[in-house]
Amino acid sequence: MRSKASFAAHPIHPMLVALPIGLWIGSFVFDLIGTAKSAPLLIAAGFSSLVAGCVGAALAAIPGVIDLFGAVPPKSSARQRGLIHGGLNVIALIVFVIVAARRGGTFAVPDGLSLALSFVGLCTIGVSGWLGGSLVFNNQIGVDRRYANSTTLKIREIADFAHPACHQSELSDGQLMLIMIGDERVAIGRAAAGIFAFADLCTHRGGPLCDGALVGTTVQCPWHGSQFDVRTGRVIAGPAQEPIKAYGVELRNGAVYLVHPAVEDLRRAA
Ligand code: FES
């Protein structure tokens, strides 16, 4: 899913996290050597890196929070992972702020507890970084996917089902669009057989199907490859076991209207 906080199409959060990681590691190394060798300049470098790392962490948190709530699909395993990642980052920041406060000055020699706390902070940031890597490399948060004939994913919000979701001319064959109606996320895709709409939420671990590949009437989840028939929601291939919700689609003068599955069921029953 494309980042919501990017610069020239590059997500900002991964750029900024290099600051606290590098500075806090540097601070710990400077402190260790400076303390062992009684070198005031190294101790000063350690303190300065420590404070600069805290500032960098605060800056990196801003695009991180924007992406956590704007790009990571809600109700997904990635959202839980992102919350833990963010929580560990906050803990690490608090730990390093405590270390800075305990030292209280540029040339103050860190005591054993400060060094131990710095080490705990580094371990915390290491675990958090591992989770951050999973968010990018496994869940593809911040990845801007492109498929044949499908330009950048279009995302649109509509007030309710009475409003058109899009115009049919906005979708080329194989292209997907994400429509948000309140809390509901619906993917619309165009295939040779027509236009189809289905829940954006993969029933395996909540992967964003609008970010997957639509080939014919089959959509493939980008996270673990489950495949669904977009006409019915039926599972074609796992690991997903449960079908996805399929929405009805009505075309009125080229405008695409969504029909909620519950309404579709009532119509079929009538
Ligand atoms: S989230 Fe695992 S296959 Fe979709």
PDB file of C-alpha atoms and ligand atoms in Angstrom:
ATOM      1  CA  MET A   1       0.000   0.000   0.000  1.00  0.00           C
ATOM      2  CA  ARG A   2       1.383   3.375  -1.026  1.00  0.00           C
ATOM      3  CA  SER A   3       2.723   5.610   1.757  1.00  0.00           C
ATOM      4  CA  LYS A   4       0.565   8.561   2.796  1.00  0.00           C
ATOM      5  CA  ALA A   5       3.637  10.527   3.935  1.00  0.00           C
ATOM      6  CA  SER A   6       6.057  10.592   1.035  1.00  0.00           C
ATOM      7  CA  PHE A   7       8.411  12.945  -0.743  1.00  0.00           C
ATOM      8  CA  ALA A   8       8.855  12.571  -4.508  1.00  0.00           C
ATOM      9  CA  ALA A   9       7.098   9.175  -4.216  1.00  0.00           C
ATOM     10  CA  HIS A  10       9.530   7.966  -1.507  1.00  0.00           C
ATOM     11  CA  PRO A  11       8.095   7.188   1.956  1.00  0.00           C
ATOM     12  CA  ILE A  12       9.545   9.628   4.520  1.00  0.00           C
ATOM     13  CA  HIS A  13       9.437   7.394   7.614  1.00  0.00           C
ATOM     14  CA  PRO A  14      12.126   4.919   6.439  1.00  0.00           C
ATOM     15  CA  MET A  15      14.345   7.862   5.481  1.00  0.00           C
ATOM     16  CA  LEU A  16      14.118   9.448   8.929  1.00  0.00           C
ATOM     17  CA  VAL A  17      14.478   6.310  11.074  1.00  0.00           C
ATOM     18  CA  ALA A  18      18.126   6.178  10.038  1.00  0.00           C
ATOM     19  CA  LEU A  19      18.675   9.227  12.295  1.00  0.00           C
ATOM     20  CA  PRO A  20      17.736   7.773  15.718  1.00  0.00           C
ATOM     21  CA  ILE A  21      19.133   4.324  14.889  1.00  0.00           C
ATOM     22  CA  GLY A  22      22.515   5.664  13.761  1.00  0.00           C
ATOM     23  CA  LEU A  23      22.779   8.377  16.403  1.00  0.00           C
ATOM     24  CA  TRP A  24      21.787   6.177  19.349  1.00  0.00           C
ATOM     25  CA  ILE A  25      24.168   3.412  18.298  1.00  0.00           C
ATOM     26  CA  GLY A  26      26.899   6.031  17.870  1.00  0.00           C
ATOM     27  CA  SER A  27      26.074   7.530  21.255  1.00  0.00           C
ATOM     28  CA  PHE A  28      26.420   4.163  22.988  1.00  0.00           C
ATOM     29  CA  VAL A  29      29.762   3.431  21.287  1.00  0.00           C
ATOM     30  CA  PHE A  30      31.103   6.928  22.076  1.00  0.00           C
ATOM     31  CA  ASP A  31      30.011   6.541  25.703  1.00  0.00           C
ATOM     32  CA  LEU A  32      31.619   3.133  26.089  1.00  0.00           C
ATOM     33  CA  ILE A  33      34.967   4.188  24.605  1.00  0.00           C
ATOM     34  CA  GLY A  34      34.864   7.653  26.162  1.00  0.00           C
ATOM     35  CA  THR A  35      34.221   6.206  29.626  1.00  0.00           C
ATOM     36  CA  ALA A  36      36.858   3.487  29.268  1.00  0.00           C
ATOM     37  CA  LYS A  37      39.488   5.932  28.023  1.00  0.00           C
ATOM     38  CA  SER A  38      38.342   8.932  30.104  1.00  0.00           C
ATOM     39  CA  ALA A  39      38.052  10.970  26.899  1.00  0.00           C
ATOM     40  CA  PRO A  40      35.830  14.057  27.459  1.00  0.00           C
ATOM     41  CA  LEU A  41      35.385  14.743  23.745  1.00  0.00           C
ATOM     42  CA  LEU A  42      34.050  11.252  23.103  1.00  0.00           C
ATOM     43  CA  ILE A  43      31.722  11.586  26.092  1.00  0.00           C
ATOM     44  CA  ALA A  44      30.486  14.921  24.712  1.00  0.00           C
ATOM     45  CA  ALA A  45      29.985  13.305  21.300  1.00  0.00           C
ATOM     46  CA  GLY A  46      28.005  10.543  23.023  1.00  0.00           C
ATOM     47  CA  PHE A  47      25.716  13.012  24.770  1.00  0.00           C
ATOM     48  CA  SER A  48      25.195  15.107  21.625  1.00  0.00           C
ATOM     49  CA  SER A  49      24.363  11.999  19.577  1.00  0.00           C
ATOM     50  CA  LEU A  50      21.965  10.866  22.285  1.00  0.00           C
ATOM     51  CA  VAL A  51      20.019  14.146  22.228  1.00  0.00           C
ATOM     52  CA  ALA A  52      20.105  14.380  18.415  1.00  0.00           C
ATOM     53  CA  GLY A  53      18.794  10.790  18.235  1.00  0.00           C
ATOM     54  CA  CYS A  54      15.823  11.747  20.420  1.00  0.00           C
ATOM     55  CA  VAL A  55      15.027  14.676  18.112  1.00  0.00           C
ATOM     56  CA  GLY A  56      15.363  12.394  15.072  1.00  0.00           C
ATOM     57  CA  ALA A  57      13.035   9.818  16.653  1.00  0.00           C
ATOM     58  CA  ALA A  58      10.386  12.465  17.301  1.00  0.00           C
ATOM     59  CA  LEU A  59      10.642  13.638  13.682  1.00  0.00           C
ATOM     60  CA  ALA A  60      10.472  10.074  12.306  1.00  0.00           C
ATOM     61  CA  ALA A  61       7.384   9.366  14.412  1.00  0.00           C
ATOM     62  CA  ILE A  62       5.270  11.917  12.505  1.00  0.00           C
ATOM     63  CA  PRO A  63       5.268  10.202   9.063  1.00  0.00           C
ATOM     64  CA  GLY A  64       5.240   6.851  10.876  1.00  0.00           C
ATOM     65  CA  VAL A  65       1.940   7.647  12.593  1.00  0.00           C
ATOM     66  CA  ILE A  66       0.496   9.014   9.328  1.00  0.00           C
ATOM     67  CA  ASP A  67       1.341   5.750   7.547  1.00  0.00           C
ATOM     68  CA  LEU A  68       0.197   3.566  10.441  1.00  0.00           C
ATOM     69  CA  PHE A  69      -3.315   5.010  10.348  1.00  0.00           C
ATOM     70  CA  GLY A  70      -3.410   6.026   6.678  1.00  0.00           C
ATOM     71  CA  ALA A  71      -1.644   3.284   4.742  1.00  0.00           C
ATOM     72  CA  VAL A  72      -1.719   0.147   6.912  1.00  0.00           C
ATOM     73  CA  PRO A  73      -5.044  -1.663   6.344  1.00  0.00           C
ATOM     74  CA  PRO A  74      -7.250  -1.600   9.454  1.00  0.00           C
ATOM     75  CA  LYS A  75      -8.270  -4.945  11.003  1.00  0.00           C
ATOM     76  CA  SER A  76      -5.131  -6.559   9.591  1.00  0.00           C
ATOM     77  CA  SER A  77      -2.142  -8.326  11.110  1.00  0.00           C
ATOM     78  CA  ALA A  78      -0.007  -5.449   9.798  1.00  0.00           C
ATOM     79  CA  ARG A  79      -1.978  -2.917  11.872  1.00  0.00           C
ATOM     80  CA  GLN A  80      -1.231  -4.924  15.043  1.00  0.00           C
ATOM     81  CA  ARG A  81       2.425  -5.216  14.028  1.00  0.00           C
ATOM     82  CA  GLY A  82       2.540  -1.476  13.348  1.00  0.00           C
ATOM     83  CA  LEU A  83       1.052  -0.666  16.754  1.00  0.00           C
ATOM     84  CA  ILE A  84       3.663  -2.828  18.499  1.00  0.00           C
ATOM     85  CA  HIS A  85       6.393  -1.250  16.334  1.00  0.00           C
ATOM     86  CA  GLY A  86       5.213   2.243  17.298  1.00  0.00           C
ATOM     87  CA  GLY A  87       4.867   1.302  20.980  1.00  0.00           C
ATOM     88  CA  LEU A  88       8.425  -0.056  21.116  1.00  0.00           C
ATOM     89  CA  ASN A  89       9.713   3.121  19.454  1.00  0.00           C
ATOM     90  CA  VAL A  90       7.978   5.237  22.102  1.00  0.00           C
ATOM     91  CA  ILE A  91       9.488   3.075  24.865  1.00  0.00           C
ATOM     92  CA  ALA A  92      12.957   3.440  23.320  1.00  0.00           C
ATOM     93  CA  LEU A  93      12.541   7.214  23.073  1.00  0.00           C
ATOM     94  CA  ILE A  94      11.456   7.430  26.709  1.00  0.00           C
ATOM     95  CA  VAL A  95      14.449   5.319  27.765  1.00  0.00           C
ATOM     96  CA  PHE A  96      16.907   7.575  25.918  1.00  0.00           C
ATOM     97  CA  VAL A  97      15.257  10.740  27.256  1.00  0.00           C
ATOM     98  CA  ILE A  98      15.684   9.306  30.780  1.00  0.00           C
ATOM     99  CA  VAL A  99      19.358   8.578  30.027  1.00  0.00           C
ATOM    100  CA  ALA A 100      19.865  12.159  28.796  1.00  0.00           C
ATOM    101  CA  ALA A 101      18.115  13.568  31.882  1.00  0.00           C
ATOM    102  CA  ARG A 102      20.180  11.381  34.238  1.00  0.00           C
ATOM    103  CA  ARG A 103      23.408  12.620  32.690  1.00  0.00           C
ATOM    104  CA  GLY A 104      22.249  16.209  32.650  1.00  0.00           C
ATOM    105  CA  GLY A 105      25.205  17.693  30.779  1.00  0.00           C
ATOM    106  CA  THR A 106      27.427  17.324  27.741  1.00  0.00           C
ATOM    107  CA  PHE A 107      30.594  16.334  29.595  1.00  0.00           C
ATOM    108  CA  ALA A 108      28.951  14.317  32.385  1.00  0.00           C
ATOM    109  CA  VAL A 109      30.409  10.823  32.436  1.00  0.00           C
ATOM    110  CA  PRO A 110      27.630   8.195  32.055  1.00  0.00           C
ATOM    111  CA  ASP A 111      27.352   5.857  35.026  1.00  0.00           C
ATOM    112  CA  GLY A 112      26.723   2.138  34.778  1.00  0.00           C
ATOM    113  CA  LEU A 113      22.935   2.519  34.966  1.00  0.00           C
ATOM    114  CA  SER A 114      22.917   5.030  32.089  1.00  0.00           C
ATOM    115  CA  LEU A 115      24.997   2.678  29.960  1.00  0.00           C
ATOM    116  CA  ALA A 116      22.712  -0.231  30.851  1.00  0.00           C
ATOM    117  CA  LEU A 117      19.602   1.809  29.989  1.00  0.00           C
ATOM    118  CA  SER A 118      21.155   2.826  26.651  1.00  0.00           C
ATOM    119  CA  PHE A 119      21.766  -0.836  25.904  1.00  0.00           C
ATOM    120  CA  VAL A 120      18.122  -1.645  26.747  1.00  0.00           C
ATOM    121  CA  GLY A 121      17.025   1.201  24.447  1.00  0.00           C
ATOM    122  CA  LEU A 122      19.153  -0.181  21.620  1.00  0.00           C
ATOM    123  CA  CYS A 123      17.723  -3.684  22.061  1.00  0.00           C
ATOM    124  CA  THR A 124      14.205  -2.214  21.998  1.00  0.00           C
ATOM    125  CA  ILE A 125      14.906  -0.288  18.811  1.00  0.00           C
ATOM    126  CA  GLY A 126      16.430  -3.439  17.304  1.00  0.00           C
ATOM    127  CA  VAL A 127      13.235  -5.460  17.879  1.00  0.00           C
ATOM    128  CA  SER A 128      11.161  -2.534  16.632  1.00  0.00           C
ATOM    129  CA  GLY A 129      13.339  -2.245  13.520  1.00  0.00           C
ATOM    130  CA  TRP A 130      12.825  -5.940  12.820  1.00  0.00           C
ATOM    131  CA  LEU A 131       9.048  -5.385  12.972  1.00  0.00           C
ATOM    132  CA  GLY A 132       9.409  -2.317  10.756  1.00  0.00           C
ATOM    133  CA  GLY A 133      11.263  -4.455   8.227  1.00  0.00           C
ATOM    134  CA  SER A 134       8.404  -6.975   8.287  1.00  0.00           C
ATOM    135  CA  LEU A 135       5.943  -4.165   7.620  1.00  0.00           C
ATOM    136  CA  VAL A 136       7.872  -3.141   4.522  1.00  0.00           C
ATOM    137  CA  PHE A 137       9.230  -6.410   3.155  1.00  0.00           C
ATOM    138  CA  ASN A 138       6.342  -8.729   4.089  1.00  0.00           C
ATOM    139  CA  ASN A 139       3.313  -6.451   4.251  1.00  0.00           C
ATOM    140  CA  GLN A 140       4.623  -4.075   1.570  1.00  0.00           C
ATOM    141  CA  ILE A 141       3.595  -0.954   3.465  1.00  0.00           C
ATOM    142  CA  GLY A 142       4.967   1.989   1.532  1.00  0.00           C
ATOM    143  CA  VAL A 143       5.363  -0.063  -1.650  1.00  0.00           C
ATOM    144  CA  ASP A 144       3.827   1.593  -4.696  1.00  0.00           C
ATOM    145  CA  ARG A 145       2.709  -1.351  -6.828  1.00  0.00           C
ATOM    146  CA  ARG A 146       2.108  -1.168 -10.548  1.00  0.00           C
ATOM    147  CA  TYR A 147       0.640  -3.808 -12.834  1.00  0.00           C
ATOM    148  CA  ALA A 148       0.125  -3.879 -16.589  1.00  0.00           C
ATOM    149  CA  ASN A 149      -2.481  -1.322 -17.659  1.00  0.00           C
ATOM    150  CA  SER A 150      -3.093  -0.319 -14.059  1.00  0.00           C
ATOM    151  CA  THR A 151      -1.765   3.077 -13.201  1.00  0.00           C
ATOM    152  CA  THR A 152      -1.336   4.268  -9.622  1.00  0.00           C
ATOM    153  CA  LEU A 153      -4.053   2.914  -7.356  1.00  0.00           C
ATOM    154  CA  LYS A 154      -6.965   5.324  -7.179  1.00  0.00           C
ATOM    155  CA  ILE A 155      -8.542   5.847  -3.771  1.00  0.00           C
ATOM    156  CA  ARG A 156     -11.879   7.585  -3.343  1.00  0.00           C
ATOM    157  CA  GLU A 157     -14.222   8.338  -0.470  1.00  0.00           C
ATOM    158  CA  ILE A 158     -17.970   8.464  -0.945  1.00  0.00           C
ATOM    159  CA  ALA A 159     -20.631   9.378   1.603  1.00  0.00           C
ATOM    160  CA  ASP A 160     -22.890   6.349   1.074  1.00  0.00           C
ATOM    161  CA  PHE A 161     -24.058   3.745  -1.411  1.00  0.00           C
ATOM    162  CA  ALA A 162     -26.430   6.249  -3.064  1.00  0.00           C
ATOM    163  CA  HIS A 163     -23.441   8.069  -4.528  1.00  0.00           C
ATOM    164  CA  PRO A 164     -21.575   6.755  -7.584  1.00  0.00           C
ATOM    165  CA  ALA A 165     -18.239   5.163  -6.736  1.00  0.00           C
ATOM    166  CA  CYS A 166     -16.604   6.114 -10.028  1.00  0.00           C
ATOM    167  CA  HIS A 167     -17.185   6.268 -13.761  1.00  0.00           C
ATOM    168  CA  GLN A 168     -16.573   3.087 -15.708  1.00  0.00           C
ATOM    169  CA  SER A 169     -14.122   4.926 -17.984  1.00  0.00           C
ATOM    170  CA  GLU A 170     -11.802   5.417 -14.977  1.00  0.00           C
ATOM    171  CA  LEU A 171     -10.958   1.717 -14.892  1.00  0.00           C
ATOM    172  CA  SER A 172      -8.989  -0.152 -17.514  1.00  0.00           C
ATOM    173  CA  ASP A 173      -8.933  -3.949 -17.742  1.00  0.00           C
ATOM    174  CA  GLY A 174      -7.207  -5.409 -14.688  1.00  0.00           C
ATOM    175  CA  GLN A 175      -7.205  -2.120 -12.783  1.00  0.00           C
ATOM    176  CA  LEU A 176      -8.402  -1.861  -9.198  1.00  0.00           C
ATOM    177  CA  MET A 177      -9.718   1.111  -7.273  1.00  0.00           C
ATOM    178  CA  LEU A 178     -10.326   1.493  -3.533  1.00  0.00           C
ATOM    179  CA  ILE A 179     -13.609   3.032  -2.451  1.00  0.00           C
ATOM    180  CA  MET A 180     -14.080   4.032   1.184  1.00  0.00           C
ATOM    181  CA  ILE A 181     -17.605   4.397   2.552  1.00  0.00           C
ATOM    182  CA  GLY A 182     -17.292   5.250   6.225  1.00  0.00           C
ATOM    183  CA  ASP A 183     -15.461   2.270   7.752  1.00  0.00           C
ATOM    184  CA  GLU A 184     -16.152   0.059   4.763  1.00  0.00           C
ATOM    185  CA  ARG A 185     -13.363  -0.478   2.225  1.00  0.00           C
ATOM    186  CA  VAL A 186     -14.486  -1.812  -1.132  1.00  0.00           C
ATOM    187  CA  ALA A 187     -12.267  -2.714  -4.083  1.00  0.00           C
ATOM    188  CA  ILE A 188     -13.665  -2.200  -7.574  1.00  0.00           C
ATOM    189  CA  GLY A 189     -11.994  -3.959 -10.456  1.00  0.00           C
ATOM    190  CA  ARG A 190     -12.553  -4.171 -14.160  1.00  0.00           C
ATOM    191  CA  ALA A 191     -12.215  -7.451 -16.025  1.00  0.00           C
ATOM    192  CA  ALA A 192     -13.159  -8.468 -19.557  1.00  0.00           C
ATOM    193  CA  ALA A 193     -16.329  -9.947 -18.041  1.00  0.00           C
ATOM    194  CA  GLY A 194     -17.383  -6.637 -16.463  1.00  0.00           C
ATOM    195  CA  ILE A 195     -16.895  -4.502 -13.373  1.00  0.00           C
ATOM    196  CA  PHE A 196     -16.870  -6.233  -9.990  1.00  0.00           C
ATOM    197  CA  ALA A 197     -16.743  -5.035  -6.412  1.00  0.00           C
ATOM    198  CA  PHE A 198     -15.584  -6.892  -3.319  1.00  0.00           C
ATOM    199  CA  ALA A 199     -14.359  -6.273   0.214  1.00  0.00           C
ATOM    200  CA  ASP A 200     -10.805  -4.959   0.313  1.00  0.00           C
ATOM    201  CA  LEU A 201     -10.117  -7.152   3.353  1.00  0.00           C
ATOM    202  CA  CYS A 202      -8.486 -10.525   2.676  1.00  0.00           C
ATOM    203  CA  THR A 203     -10.033 -13.110   4.996  1.00  0.00           C
ATOM    204  CA  HIS A 204      -6.627 -14.609   5.814  1.00  0.00           C
ATOM    205  CA  ARG A 205      -4.860 -11.822   7.714  1.00  0.00           C
ATOM    206  CA  GLY A 206      -6.518  -8.687   6.408  1.00  0.00           C
ATOM    207  CA  GLY A 207      -4.301  -7.990   3.392  1.00  0.00           C
ATOM    208  CA  PRO A 208      -5.423  -5.158   1.081  1.00  0.00           C
ATOM    209  CA  LEU A 209      -6.906  -6.816  -2.013  1.00  0.00           C
ATOM    210  CA  CYS A 210      -7.039  -3.475  -3.855  1.00  0.00           C
ATOM    211  CA  ASP A 211      -3.245  -3.703  -3.817  1.00  0.00           C
ATOM    212  CA  GLY A 212      -3.277  -7.193  -5.312  1.00  0.00           C
ATOM    213  CA  ALA A 213      -3.329  -8.387  -8.900  1.00  0.00           C
ATOM    214  CA  LEU A 214      -6.583  -8.799 -10.801  1.00  0.00           C
ATOM    215  CA  VAL A 215      -6.262 -11.334 -13.595  1.00  0.00           C
ATOM    216  CA  GLY A 216      -9.494 -12.174 -15.328  1.00  0.00           C
ATOM    217  CA  THR A 217     -12.031 -12.535 -12.527  1.00  0.00           C
ATOM    218  CA  THR A 218      -9.440 -13.664  -9.974  1.00  0.00           C
ATOM    219  CA  VAL A 219      -7.847 -11.321  -7.472  1.00  0.00           C
ATOM    220  CA  GLN A 220      -4.672 -12.372  -5.672  1.00  0.00           C
ATOM    221  CA  CYS A 221      -3.831 -11.023  -2.232  1.00  0.00           C
ATOM    222  CA  PRO A 222      -0.413  -9.321  -2.183  1.00  0.00           C
ATOM    223  CA  TRP A 223       0.532 -10.679   1.261  1.00  0.00           C
ATOM    224  CA  HIS A 224       0.352 -14.475   1.081  1.00  0.00           C
ATOM    225  CA  GLY A 225      -1.141 -15.092  -2.356  1.00  0.00           C
ATOM    226  CA  SER A 226      -4.693 -16.206  -1.552  1.00  0.00           C
ATOM    227  CA  GLN A 227      -6.908 -16.035  -4.621  1.00  0.00           C
ATOM    228  CA  PHE A 228     -10.599 -15.176  -4.764  1.00  0.00           C
ATOM    229  CA  ASP A 229     -13.240 -15.143  -7.478  1.00  0.00           C
ATOM    230  CA  VAL A 230     -14.348 -11.508  -7.574  1.00  0.00           C
ATOM    231  CA  ARG A 231     -17.791 -12.428  -8.939  1.00  0.00           C
ATOM    232  CA  THR A 232     -18.805 -14.439  -5.886  1.00  0.00           C
ATOM    233  CA  GLY A 233     -16.051 -13.967  -3.318  1.00  0.00           C
ATOM    234  CA  ARG A 234     -15.287 -17.712  -3.409  1.00  0.00           C
ATOM    235  CA  VAL A 235     -11.799 -18.857  -2.362  1.00  0.00           C
ATOM    236  CA  ILE A 236      -9.873 -20.237  -5.343  1.00  0.00           C
ATOM    237  CA  ALA A 237      -6.576 -20.806  -3.534  1.00  0.00           C
ATOM    238  CA  GLY A 238      -5.486 -20.474   0.119  1.00  0.00           C
ATOM    239  CA  PRO A 239      -4.127 -19.902   2.666  1.00  0.00           C
ATOM    240  CA  ALA A 240      -7.453 -18.046   3.091  1.00  0.00           C
ATOM    241  CA  GLN A 241     -10.332 -20.354   4.029  1.00  0.00           C
ATOM    242  CA  GLU A 242     -13.258 -17.940   4.118  1.00  0.00           C
ATOM    243  CA  PRO A 243     -14.781 -16.188   1.089  1.00  0.00           C
ATOM    244  CA  ILE A 244     -14.566 -12.421   0.762  1.00  0.00           C
ATOM    245  CA  LYS A 245     -17.666 -10.256   0.680  1.00  0.00           C
ATOM    246  CA  ALA A 246     -18.853  -9.635  -2.887  1.00  0.00           C
ATOM    247  CA  TYR A 247     -20.758  -6.405  -3.574  1.00  0.00           C
ATOM    248  CA  GLY A 248     -23.265  -5.794  -6.350  1.00  0.00           C
ATOM    249  CA  VAL A 249     -22.487  -3.279  -9.091  1.00  0.00           C
ATOM    250  CA  GLU A 250     -24.975  -1.196 -11.051  1.00  0.00           C
ATOM    251  CA  LEU A 251     -24.132   0.913 -14.084  1.00  0.00           C
ATOM    252  CA  ARG A 252     -26.231   3.997 -14.663  1.00  0.00           C
ATOM    253  CA  ASN A 253     -25.173   6.114 -17.653  1.00  0.00           C
ATOM    254  CA  GLY A 254     -21.613   4.931 -17.164  1.00  0.00           C
ATOM    255  CA  ALA A 255     -21.543   5.744 -13.441  1.00  0.00           C
ATOM    256  CA  VAL A 256     -20.677   2.787 -11.199  1.00  0.00           C
ATOM    257  CA  TYR A 257     -22.874   2.340  -8.126  1.00  0.00           C
ATOM    258  CA  LEU A 258     -22.139  -0.190  -5.402  1.00  0.00           C
ATOM    259  CA  VAL A 259     -24.832  -2.371  -3.903  1.00  0.00           C
ATOM    260  CA  HIS A 260     -24.255  -3.647  -0.376  1.00  0.00           C
ATOM    261  CA  PRO A 261     -24.162  -7.479  -0.126  1.00  0.00           C
ATOM    262  CA  ALA A 262     -27.086  -7.436   2.339  1.00  0.00           C
ATOM    263  CA  VAL A 263     -29.210  -5.552  -0.233  1.00  0.00           C
ATOM    264  CA  GLU A 264     -28.105  -7.985  -2.929  1.00  0.00           C
ATOM    265  CA  ASP A 265     -29.213 -10.922  -0.748  1.00  0.00           C
ATOM    266  CA  LEU A 266     -32.616  -9.308  -0.159  1.00  0.00           C
ATOM    267  CA  ARG A 267     -33.046  -8.750  -3.888  1.00  0.00           C
ATOM    268  CA  ARG A 268     -32.206 -12.363  -4.636  1.00  0.00           C
ATOM    269  CA  ALA A 269     -34.614 -13.593  -1.972  1.00  0.00           C
ATOM    270  CA  ALA A 270     -37.482 -11.382  -3.281  1.00  0.00           C
TER     271      ALA A 270
HETATM  272  S1  FES B   1      -3.558 -11.761   4.167  1.00  0.00           S
HETATM  273 FE1  FES B   1      -2.672 -13.695   3.825  1.00  0.00          FE
HETATM  274  S2  FES B   1      -3.317 -14.236   1.857  1.00  0.00           S
HETATM  275 FE2  FES B   1      -4.229 -12.323   2.204  1.00  0.00          FE
END
